[in-house]
Amino acid sequence: MGKNTRNTNRGSAANKTIKTASVEPPPTQEPLPSESPAQTASSISDDSASHHSHTTTATMVDLQTPIDSKAIISPEIKALSELLGTMKLTLGALGSTVHIIGKQTEKVAALAPAIKASEEIDHLRVKLDQQMAIHKEEITKLRAELTARVKEAIRTHLREQASMAVKDAVARKVSSKVADLLATHVSEDLRDQVKAHRRQLLDIQTNMHNSEARRHNSSLRSSADTLRPLVRPLSASQLLGPPLDTPLSSLTTAVEPPTPSLNFPKSLGEVYTLSTEDARNLLKEYGINLPNSPKNNGTPTTGQISPDCSPSSAASSATMVDWREASREEIINTFMAHIGVRSTSITARSDLCELVPGGEKVGVIYYR
């Protein structure tokens, strides 16, 4: 009996304790406006933990007594647990978001040089396009200018060619017309007379030129002095390279003026070194014949050939012989006398003989 009474008292005391805990729950503290959500959640969790500890202590009084769960968990505790779960989910989402943002930041930092290089490339591309546009404009201007210049040059060149062609055509037409008029109005005898007078004038001019050249050559003292060339007779000049006849020149009285020989020696030294063949060619071009004189060691005397004699008078003289039968000494001496170099000695000079090509020891008159 005593034991039952004590158990009954204990059960009633436990029930009183449970009722007190369930009826009077600990008041919840609302978070102050200045507190952060994390501090508020911490205080709420602390309160719920203390409340849970009181409840657990109360329930441990008697485990055999039935407990009403609805009476133990209040709506405030349930709301707090839901709030904590929501906050945990929010914190997890925020953590993953921060992690993703960090990864993206790292990627952006790694891609920053490439992005900058791409921007620079785009900037350079824009500049290059602008420069290309400027160059294209300049090239267009240069092409237009060059085209204008080329057209002007072609126009000028064609104008000159056309002018020359017109001049040539007019000259040929005028020459043909003048030739026809001359053939109609000028008689053949008159043309022959005019041509003869022109030849006489050319002969006089030739003799004057040759006389002046002989005077110059007679004053030479050194073998290095330059000779003044004599012009060939009129017939010899026309035989070597006559001009082509034109419709006008065939009917006019024009006569080609005489010219010097291309083989004429330039100095006395070249005269001394003339070969026999070259000396004979000079005699042939100038129409010179050798005097028919005594041998006298193969050298003519001073009085036998006059320096001022003309080729025509020399050819018509009865004392001339064919130069093809003469020796080299006679040919060179005769040519030197013809060009005006006067002889002062008949004695051959040994030093001049050494100048003869081929080493032929012959005597040559030395002229001073």
Tab-separated table of C-alpha atoms in Angstrom:
chain	number	residue	atom	x	y	z
A	1	MET	CA	0.000	0.000	0.000
A	2	GLY	CA	2.741	2.347	0.866
A	3	LYS	CA	4.490	1.559	-2.406
A	4	ASN	CA	1.379	2.228	-4.471
A	5	THR	CA	0.837	5.492	-2.725
A	6	ARG	CA	4.353	6.612	-3.493
A	7	ASN	CA	4.031	5.634	-7.159
A	8	THR	CA	0.770	7.489	-7.424
A	9	ASN	CA	2.317	10.568	-5.953
A	10	ARG	CA	5.229	10.314	-8.328
A	11	GLY	CA	2.929	9.967	-11.354
A	12	SER	CA	0.858	12.909	-10.306
A	13	ALA	CA	3.956	15.001	-9.833
A	14	ALA	CA	5.222	14.045	-13.313
A	15	ASN	CA	1.883	14.871	-14.830
A	16	LYS	CA	1.898	18.209	-13.091
A	17	THR	CA	5.383	18.857	-14.410
A	18	ILE	CA	4.428	17.903	-18.011
A	19	LYS	CA	1.325	20.047	-17.860
A	20	THR	CA	3.323	22.930	-16.580
A	21	ALA	CA	5.854	22.509	-19.376
A	22	SER	CA	3.196	22.218	-21.999
A	23	VAL	CA	1.028	25.011	-20.745
A	24	GLU	CA	3.725	27.502	-20.092
A	25	PRO	CA	6.246	27.334	-22.888
A	26	PRO	CA	9.186	29.625	-22.748
A	27	PRO	CA	8.493	32.892	-24.452
A	28	THR	CA	10.220	33.399	-27.833
A	29	GLN	CA	12.321	36.457	-28.312
A	30	GLU	CA	11.810	38.419	-31.468
A	31	PRO	CA	15.023	39.499	-33.185
A	32	LEU	CA	15.928	43.110	-32.809
A	33	PRO	CA	16.061	45.189	-35.948
A	34	SER	CA	19.747	45.726	-35.490
A	35	GLU	CA	20.501	41.988	-35.307
A	36	SER	CA	21.475	40.099	-38.454
A	37	PRO	CA	19.517	37.059	-39.733
A	38	ALA	CA	22.374	34.759	-38.668
A	39	GLN	CA	22.298	36.082	-35.052
A	40	THR	CA	18.525	35.754	-34.959
A	41	ALA	CA	18.693	32.163	-36.165
A	42	SER	CA	21.356	31.406	-33.528
A	43	SER	CA	19.242	32.825	-30.681
A	44	ILE	CA	16.208	30.937	-31.914
A	45	SER	CA	18.151	27.694	-32.040
A	46	ASP	CA	19.472	28.317	-28.487
A	47	ASP	CA	15.956	28.917	-27.162
A	48	SER	CA	14.636	25.842	-28.875
A	49	ALA	CA	17.517	23.787	-27.490
A	50	SER	CA	16.831	25.001	-23.910
A	51	HIS	CA	13.159	24.355	-24.344
A	52	HIS	CA	13.917	20.902	-25.663
A	53	SER	CA	16.178	20.209	-22.685
A	54	HIS	CA	13.404	21.174	-20.191
A	55	THR	CA	10.967	19.005	-22.028
A	56	THR	CA	13.383	16.100	-22.090
A	57	THR	CA	14.013	16.500	-18.359
A	58	ALA	CA	10.356	16.521	-17.718
A	59	THR	CA	9.697	13.456	-19.800
A	60	MET	CA	12.505	11.536	-18.160
A	61	VAL	CA	10.600	11.638	-14.866
A	62	ASP	CA	8.504	8.787	-15.875
A	63	LEU	CA	9.023	6.967	-19.158
A	64	GLN	CA	6.024	4.835	-18.700
A	65	THR	CA	3.603	7.782	-18.759
A	66	PRO	CA	2.073	8.402	-22.250
A	67	ILE	CA	3.086	11.728	-23.899
A	68	ASP	CA	0.983	13.773	-26.319
A	69	SER	CA	3.212	15.014	-29.212
A	70	LYS	CA	0.760	17.689	-30.196
A	71	ALA	CA	0.778	19.053	-26.703
A	72	ILE	CA	4.620	19.064	-26.610
A	73	ILE	CA	5.440	20.701	-30.109
A	74	SER	CA	3.934	24.119	-30.284
A	75	PRO	CA	3.251	25.978	-33.593
A	76	GLU	CA	6.029	28.419	-32.829
A	77	ILE	CA	8.598	25.610	-32.614
A	78	LYS	CA	7.336	24.127	-35.854
A	79	ALA	CA	7.580	27.503	-37.566
A	80	LEU	CA	11.079	27.931	-36.219
A	81	SER	CA	12.132	24.521	-37.511
A	82	GLU	CA	10.686	25.313	-40.926
A	83	LEU	CA	12.492	28.648	-40.866
A	84	LEU	CA	15.748	26.896	-39.993
A	85	GLY	CA	15.278	24.395	-42.825
A	86	THR	CA	14.537	27.166	-45.266
A	87	MET	CA	17.587	29.093	-44.102
A	88	LYS	CA	19.752	25.979	-44.473
A	89	LEU	CA	18.503	25.523	-48.021
A	90	THR	CA	19.075	29.199	-48.735
A	91	LEU	CA	22.583	29.052	-47.320
A	92	GLY	CA	23.362	25.961	-49.419
A	93	ALA	CA	22.059	27.692	-52.538
A	94	LEU	CA	24.072	30.797	-51.713
A	95	GLY	CA	27.205	28.677	-51.190
A	96	SER	CA	26.806	26.950	-54.526
A	97	THR	CA	26.095	30.301	-56.177
A	98	VAL	CA	29.213	31.827	-54.635
A	99	HIS	CA	31.210	28.800	-55.765
A	100	ILE	CA	29.900	29.145	-59.329
A	101	ILE	CA	30.598	32.881	-59.292
A	102	GLY	CA	34.162	32.168	-58.147
A	103	LYS	CA	34.672	29.700	-60.979
A	104	GLN	CA	33.279	32.157	-63.494
A	105	THR	CA	35.535	34.864	-62.082
A	106	GLU	CA	38.547	32.610	-62.539
A	107	LYS	CA	37.528	31.870	-66.120
A	108	VAL	CA	37.020	35.565	-66.850
A	109	ALA	CA	40.425	36.336	-65.341
A	110	ALA	CA	41.990	33.630	-67.521
A	111	LEU	CA	40.186	34.910	-70.621
A	112	ALA	CA	41.031	38.564	-69.964
A	113	PRO	CA	44.255	38.589	-72.109
A	114	ALA	CA	42.468	36.877	-74.972
A	115	ILE	CA	39.593	39.333	-74.754
A	116	LYS	CA	42.038	42.237	-74.701
A	117	ALA	CA	43.925	40.797	-77.671
A	118	SER	CA	40.646	40.366	-79.538
A	119	GLU	CA	39.755	43.984	-78.827
A	120	GLU	CA	43.161	45.114	-80.062
A	121	ILE	CA	42.769	42.984	-83.188
A	122	ASP	CA	39.386	44.560	-83.850
A	123	HIS	CA	40.900	48.006	-83.337
A	124	LEU	CA	43.753	47.201	-85.714
A	125	ARG	CA	41.290	45.812	-88.234
A	126	VAL	CA	39.358	49.060	-88.160
A	127	LYS	CA	42.560	51.067	-88.627
A	128	LEU	CA	43.661	48.767	-91.461
A	129	ASP	CA	40.326	49.185	-93.197
A	130	GLN	CA	40.639	52.952	-92.911
A	131	GLN	CA	44.205	52.860	-94.255
A	132	MET	CA	43.163	50.587	-97.114
A	133	ALA	CA	40.376	52.983	-98.009
A	134	ILE	CA	42.870	55.877	-98.062
A	135	HIS	CA	45.301	53.865	-100.214
A	136	LYS	CA	42.545	52.878	-102.617
A	137	GLU	CA	41.587	56.501	-103.009
A	138	GLU	CA	45.214	57.496	-103.637
A	139	ILE	CA	45.660	54.648	-106.134
A	140	THR	CA	42.539	55.756	-107.956
A	141	LYS	CA	43.872	59.306	-108.179
A	142	LEU	CA	47.290	58.100	-109.361
A	143	ARG	CA	45.706	55.834	-111.954
A	144	ALA	CA	43.641	58.694	-113.287
A	145	GLU	CA	46.683	60.988	-113.385
A	146	LEU	CA	48.863	58.362	-115.090
A	147	THR	CA	46.130	57.642	-117.605
A	148	ALA	CA	45.903	61.316	-118.453
A	149	ARG	CA	49.690	61.596	-118.791
A	150	VAL	CA	49.946	58.499	-120.967
A	151	LYS	CA	47.165	59.741	-123.196
A	152	GLU	CA	48.880	63.105	-123.514
A	153	ALA	CA	52.247	61.474	-124.277
A	154	ILE	CA	50.680	59.186	-126.875
A	155	ARG	CA	48.828	62.111	-128.367
A	156	THR	CA	52.046	64.160	-128.553
A	157	HIS	CA	54.045	61.256	-130.007
A	158	LEU	CA	51.391	60.501	-132.587
A	159	ARG	CA	51.160	64.180	-133.435
A	160	GLU	CA	54.921	64.318	-134.029
A	161	GLN	CA	54.860	61.173	-136.138
A	162	ALA	CA	51.920	62.460	-138.124
A	163	SER	CA	53.700	65.768	-138.652
A	164	MET	CA	56.870	64.004	-139.826
A	165	ALA	CA	54.853	61.743	-142.121
A	166	VAL	CA	53.072	64.758	-143.581
A	167	LYS	CA	56.391	66.564	-144.052
A	168	ASP	CA	57.930	63.561	-145.801
A	169	ALA	CA	54.907	63.145	-148.024
A	170	VAL	CA	54.912	66.846	-148.869
A	171	ALA	CA	58.669	66.785	-149.537
A	172	ARG	CA	58.322	63.806	-151.865
A	173	LYS	CA	55.389	65.414	-153.606
A	174	VAL	CA	57.238	68.708	-153.988
A	175	SER	CA	60.381	66.942	-155.216
A	176	SER	CA	58.400	65.010	-157.779
A	177	LYS	CA	56.585	68.144	-158.885
A	178	VAL	CA	59.821	70.155	-159.126
A	179	ALA	CA	61.478	67.323	-161.061
A	180	ASP	CA	58.583	67.305	-163.505
A	181	LEU	CA	58.784	71.075	-163.905
A	182	LEU	CA	62.561	70.964	-164.370
A	183	ALA	CA	62.246	68.235	-166.964
A	184	THR	CA	59.657	70.333	-168.762
A	185	HIS	CA	61.225	73.804	-168.577
A	186	VAL	CA	65.000	73.218	-168.204
A	187	SER	CA	66.849	71.801	-171.163
A	188	GLU	CA	69.474	69.068	-170.949
A	189	ASP	CA	72.233	71.373	-172.219
A	190	LEU	CA	71.501	73.920	-169.518
A	191	ARG	CA	71.648	71.237	-166.833
A	192	ASP	CA	74.974	69.999	-168.182
A	193	GLN	CA	76.381	73.516	-168.107
A	194	VAL	CA	75.246	74.085	-164.539
A	195	LYS	CA	76.737	70.754	-163.497
A	196	ALA	CA	80.015	71.605	-165.187
A	197	HIS	CA	80.146	74.959	-163.404
A	198	ARG	CA	79.468	73.254	-160.094
A	199	ARG	CA	82.243	70.772	-160.714
A	200	GLN	CA	84.599	73.633	-161.496
A	201	LEU	CA	83.645	75.331	-158.248
A	202	LEU	CA	84.229	72.110	-156.339
A	203	ASP	CA	87.594	71.673	-158.037
A	204	ILE	CA	88.574	75.169	-156.982
A	205	GLN	CA	87.429	74.543	-153.416
A	206	THR	CA	89.292	71.233	-153.388
A	207	ASN	CA	92.499	72.852	-154.623
A	208	MET	CA	92.185	75.604	-152.033
A	209	HIS	CA	91.660	73.111	-149.232
A	210	ASN	CA	94.544	70.929	-150.380
A	211	SER	CA	96.853	73.942	-150.734
A	212	GLU	CA	96.094	75.013	-147.183
A	213	ALA	CA	96.618	71.438	-145.951
A	214	ARG	CA	99.983	71.200	-147.769
A	215	ARG	CA	101.056	74.510	-146.260
A	216	HIS	CA	100.226	73.198	-142.791
A	217	ASN	CA	101.965	69.867	-143.398
A	218	SER	CA	105.091	71.571	-144.688
A	219	SER	CA	105.536	73.286	-141.310
A	220	LEU	CA	105.622	70.041	-139.313
A	221	ARG	CA	108.929	69.158	-137.649
A	222	SER	CA	108.206	66.120	-135.453
A	223	SER	CA	106.964	62.673	-136.372
A	224	ALA	CA	104.271	63.039	-133.688
A	225	ASP	CA	102.778	66.192	-135.250
A	226	THR	CA	99.282	65.838	-136.660
A	227	LEU	CA	98.850	65.930	-140.413
A	228	ARG	CA	96.005	67.816	-142.051
A	229	PRO	CA	94.292	65.419	-144.498
A	230	LEU	CA	93.807	66.325	-148.143
A	231	VAL	CA	90.502	65.728	-149.857
A	232	ARG	CA	90.336	63.260	-152.701
A	233	PRO	CA	89.614	64.315	-156.263
A	234	LEU	CA	85.984	64.673	-157.199
A	235	SER	CA	85.848	61.510	-159.270
A	236	ALA	CA	87.409	59.384	-156.505
A	237	SER	CA	84.980	60.740	-153.905
A	238	GLN	CA	82.003	59.860	-156.053
A	239	LEU	CA	83.307	56.407	-156.924
A	240	LEU	CA	83.519	55.423	-153.228
A	241	GLY	CA	79.941	55.535	-151.953
A	242	PRO	CA	77.886	57.691	-154.369
A	243	PRO	CA	74.553	58.949	-153.046
A	244	LEU	CA	71.367	57.306	-154.217
A	245	ASP	CA	69.572	59.114	-157.003
A	246	THR	CA	66.185	60.599	-156.241
A	247	PRO	CA	63.639	61.895	-158.740
A	248	LEU	CA	64.907	65.391	-158.028
A	249	SER	CA	68.654	64.718	-157.872
A	250	SER	CA	68.571	62.830	-161.150
A	251	LEU	CA	67.352	65.951	-162.904
A	252	THR	CA	69.181	68.601	-160.910
A	253	THR	CA	72.809	69.588	-161.104
A	254	ALA	CA	73.820	68.725	-157.527
A	255	VAL	CA	77.339	67.273	-157.174
A	256	GLU	CA	78.592	65.469	-154.067
A	257	PRO	CA	81.506	67.404	-152.494
A	258	PRO	CA	84.836	65.545	-152.170
A	259	THR	CA	85.956	64.071	-148.847
A	260	PRO	CA	89.298	62.954	-147.314
A	261	SER	CA	90.299	59.304	-147.354
A	262	LEU	CA	89.489	57.257	-144.265
A	263	ASN	CA	93.000	55.709	-144.466
A	264	PHE	CA	94.807	59.035	-144.442
A	265	PRO	CA	97.636	58.893	-141.835
A	266	LYS	CA	97.199	61.092	-138.781
A	267	SER	CA	100.886	61.929	-138.239
A	268	LEU	CA	104.291	61.649	-139.891
A	269	GLY	CA	105.054	58.602	-137.783
A	270	GLU	CA	102.098	56.766	-139.307
A	271	VAL	CA	103.319	57.722	-142.776
A	272	TYR	CA	106.691	56.103	-142.066
A	273	THR	CA	105.002	52.893	-140.883
A	274	LEU	CA	102.629	52.523	-143.845
A	275	SER	CA	102.691	49.124	-145.486
A	276	THR	CA	103.158	48.804	-149.248
A	277	GLU	CA	99.508	47.853	-149.782
A	278	ASP	CA	98.176	50.789	-147.724
A	279	ALA	CA	100.472	53.214	-149.516
A	280	ARG	CA	99.318	51.932	-152.922
A	281	ASN	CA	95.671	52.289	-151.865
A	282	LEU	CA	96.315	55.905	-150.866
A	283	LEU	CA	97.903	56.612	-154.250
A	284	LYS	CA	94.914	55.017	-155.941
A	285	GLU	CA	92.373	57.037	-153.941
A	286	TYR	CA	94.148	60.327	-154.538
A	287	GLY	CA	94.891	59.557	-158.208
A	288	ILE	CA	98.668	59.909	-157.808
A	289	ASN	CA	101.103	58.436	-160.358
A	290	LEU	CA	104.832	57.993	-159.869
A	291	PRO	CA	107.295	60.121	-161.905
A	292	ASN	CA	109.376	58.263	-164.503
A	293	SER	CA	112.709	59.247	-162.997
A	294	PRO	CA	116.120	57.568	-162.713
A	295	LYS	CA	116.325	55.039	-159.917
A	296	ASN	CA	118.746	57.018	-157.758
A	297	ASN	CA	118.437	54.353	-155.075
A	298	GLY	CA	114.677	54.325	-155.595
A	299	THR	CA	114.089	57.950	-154.442
A	300	PRO	CA	112.921	60.855	-156.578
A	301	THR	CA	114.490	64.270	-156.364
A	302	THR	CA	112.808	67.281	-154.888
A	303	GLY	CA	112.162	69.004	-158.185
A	304	GLN	CA	110.561	66.037	-159.885
A	305	ILE	CA	107.296	66.239	-157.841
A	306	SER	CA	105.753	69.517	-156.850
A	307	PRO	CA	103.875	69.564	-153.567
A	308	ASP	CA	101.279	71.850	-155.120
A	309	CYS	CA	100.589	69.727	-158.163
A	310	SER	CA	97.044	68.436	-158.472
A	311	PRO	CA	96.207	64.784	-159.158
A	312	SER	CA	94.765	65.662	-162.547
A	313	SER	CA	97.969	67.362	-163.658
A	314	ALA	CA	100.033	64.487	-162.272
A	315	ALA	CA	97.916	61.959	-164.119
A	316	SER	CA	98.203	63.879	-167.402
A	317	SER	CA	101.976	64.268	-167.179
A	318	ALA	CA	104.000	62.266	-169.689
A	319	THR	CA	106.667	61.529	-167.110
A	320	MET	CA	104.411	59.348	-164.919
A	321	VAL	CA	104.639	55.557	-164.559
A	322	ASP	CA	102.287	53.006	-163.001
A	323	TRP	CA	102.536	52.963	-159.181
A	324	ARG	CA	101.871	49.210	-159.145
A	325	GLU	CA	105.429	48.644	-160.413
A	326	ALA	CA	107.108	50.965	-157.892
A	327	SER	CA	108.781	50.009	-154.634
A	328	ARG	CA	107.496	50.903	-151.193
A	329	GLU	CA	110.102	53.636	-150.844
A	330	GLU	CA	109.029	55.337	-154.050
A	331	ILE	CA	105.345	55.100	-153.155
A	332	ILE	CA	105.771	56.607	-149.672
A	333	ASN	CA	108.081	59.366	-150.913
A	334	THR	CA	105.648	60.275	-153.689
A	335	PHE	CA	102.711	60.376	-151.262
A	336	MET	CA	104.650	62.529	-148.801
A	337	ALA	CA	105.531	64.932	-151.578
A	338	HIS	CA	101.868	65.060	-152.606
A	339	ILE	CA	100.626	65.980	-149.114
A	340	GLY	CA	103.146	68.843	-148.848
A	341	VAL	CA	105.930	67.454	-146.647
A	342	ARG	CA	109.149	68.875	-148.161
A	343	SER	CA	112.323	66.802	-148.276
A	344	THR	CA	115.692	68.180	-147.232
A	345	SER	CA	117.796	65.063	-147.448
A	346	ILE	CA	117.962	62.027	-149.690
A	347	THR	CA	119.981	59.971	-147.227
A	348	ALA	CA	118.099	57.126	-145.669
A	349	ARG	CA	117.763	57.175	-141.900
A	350	SER	CA	118.437	53.920	-140.081
A	351	ASP	CA	116.117	54.803	-137.234
A	352	LEU	CA	113.248	55.395	-139.651
A	353	CYS	CA	113.942	52.118	-141.423
A	354	GLU	CA	113.268	50.312	-138.153
A	355	LEU	CA	109.723	51.706	-138.141
A	356	VAL	CA	108.839	49.856	-141.341
A	357	PRO	CA	106.610	46.836	-140.622
A	358	GLY	CA	108.210	43.487	-141.341
A	359	GLY	CA	111.744	44.686	-140.681
A	360	GLU	CA	112.383	45.622	-144.310
A	361	LYS	CA	115.580	47.715	-144.448
A	362	VAL	CA	114.756	50.364	-147.025
A	363	GLY	CA	115.601	54.000	-147.219
A	364	VAL	CA	112.970	56.661	-146.672
A	365	ILE	CA	113.398	60.372	-147.265
A	366	TYR	CA	113.276	62.320	-144.022
A	367	TYR	CA	111.155	65.465	-144.301
A	368	ARG	CA	111.390	68.393	-141.986
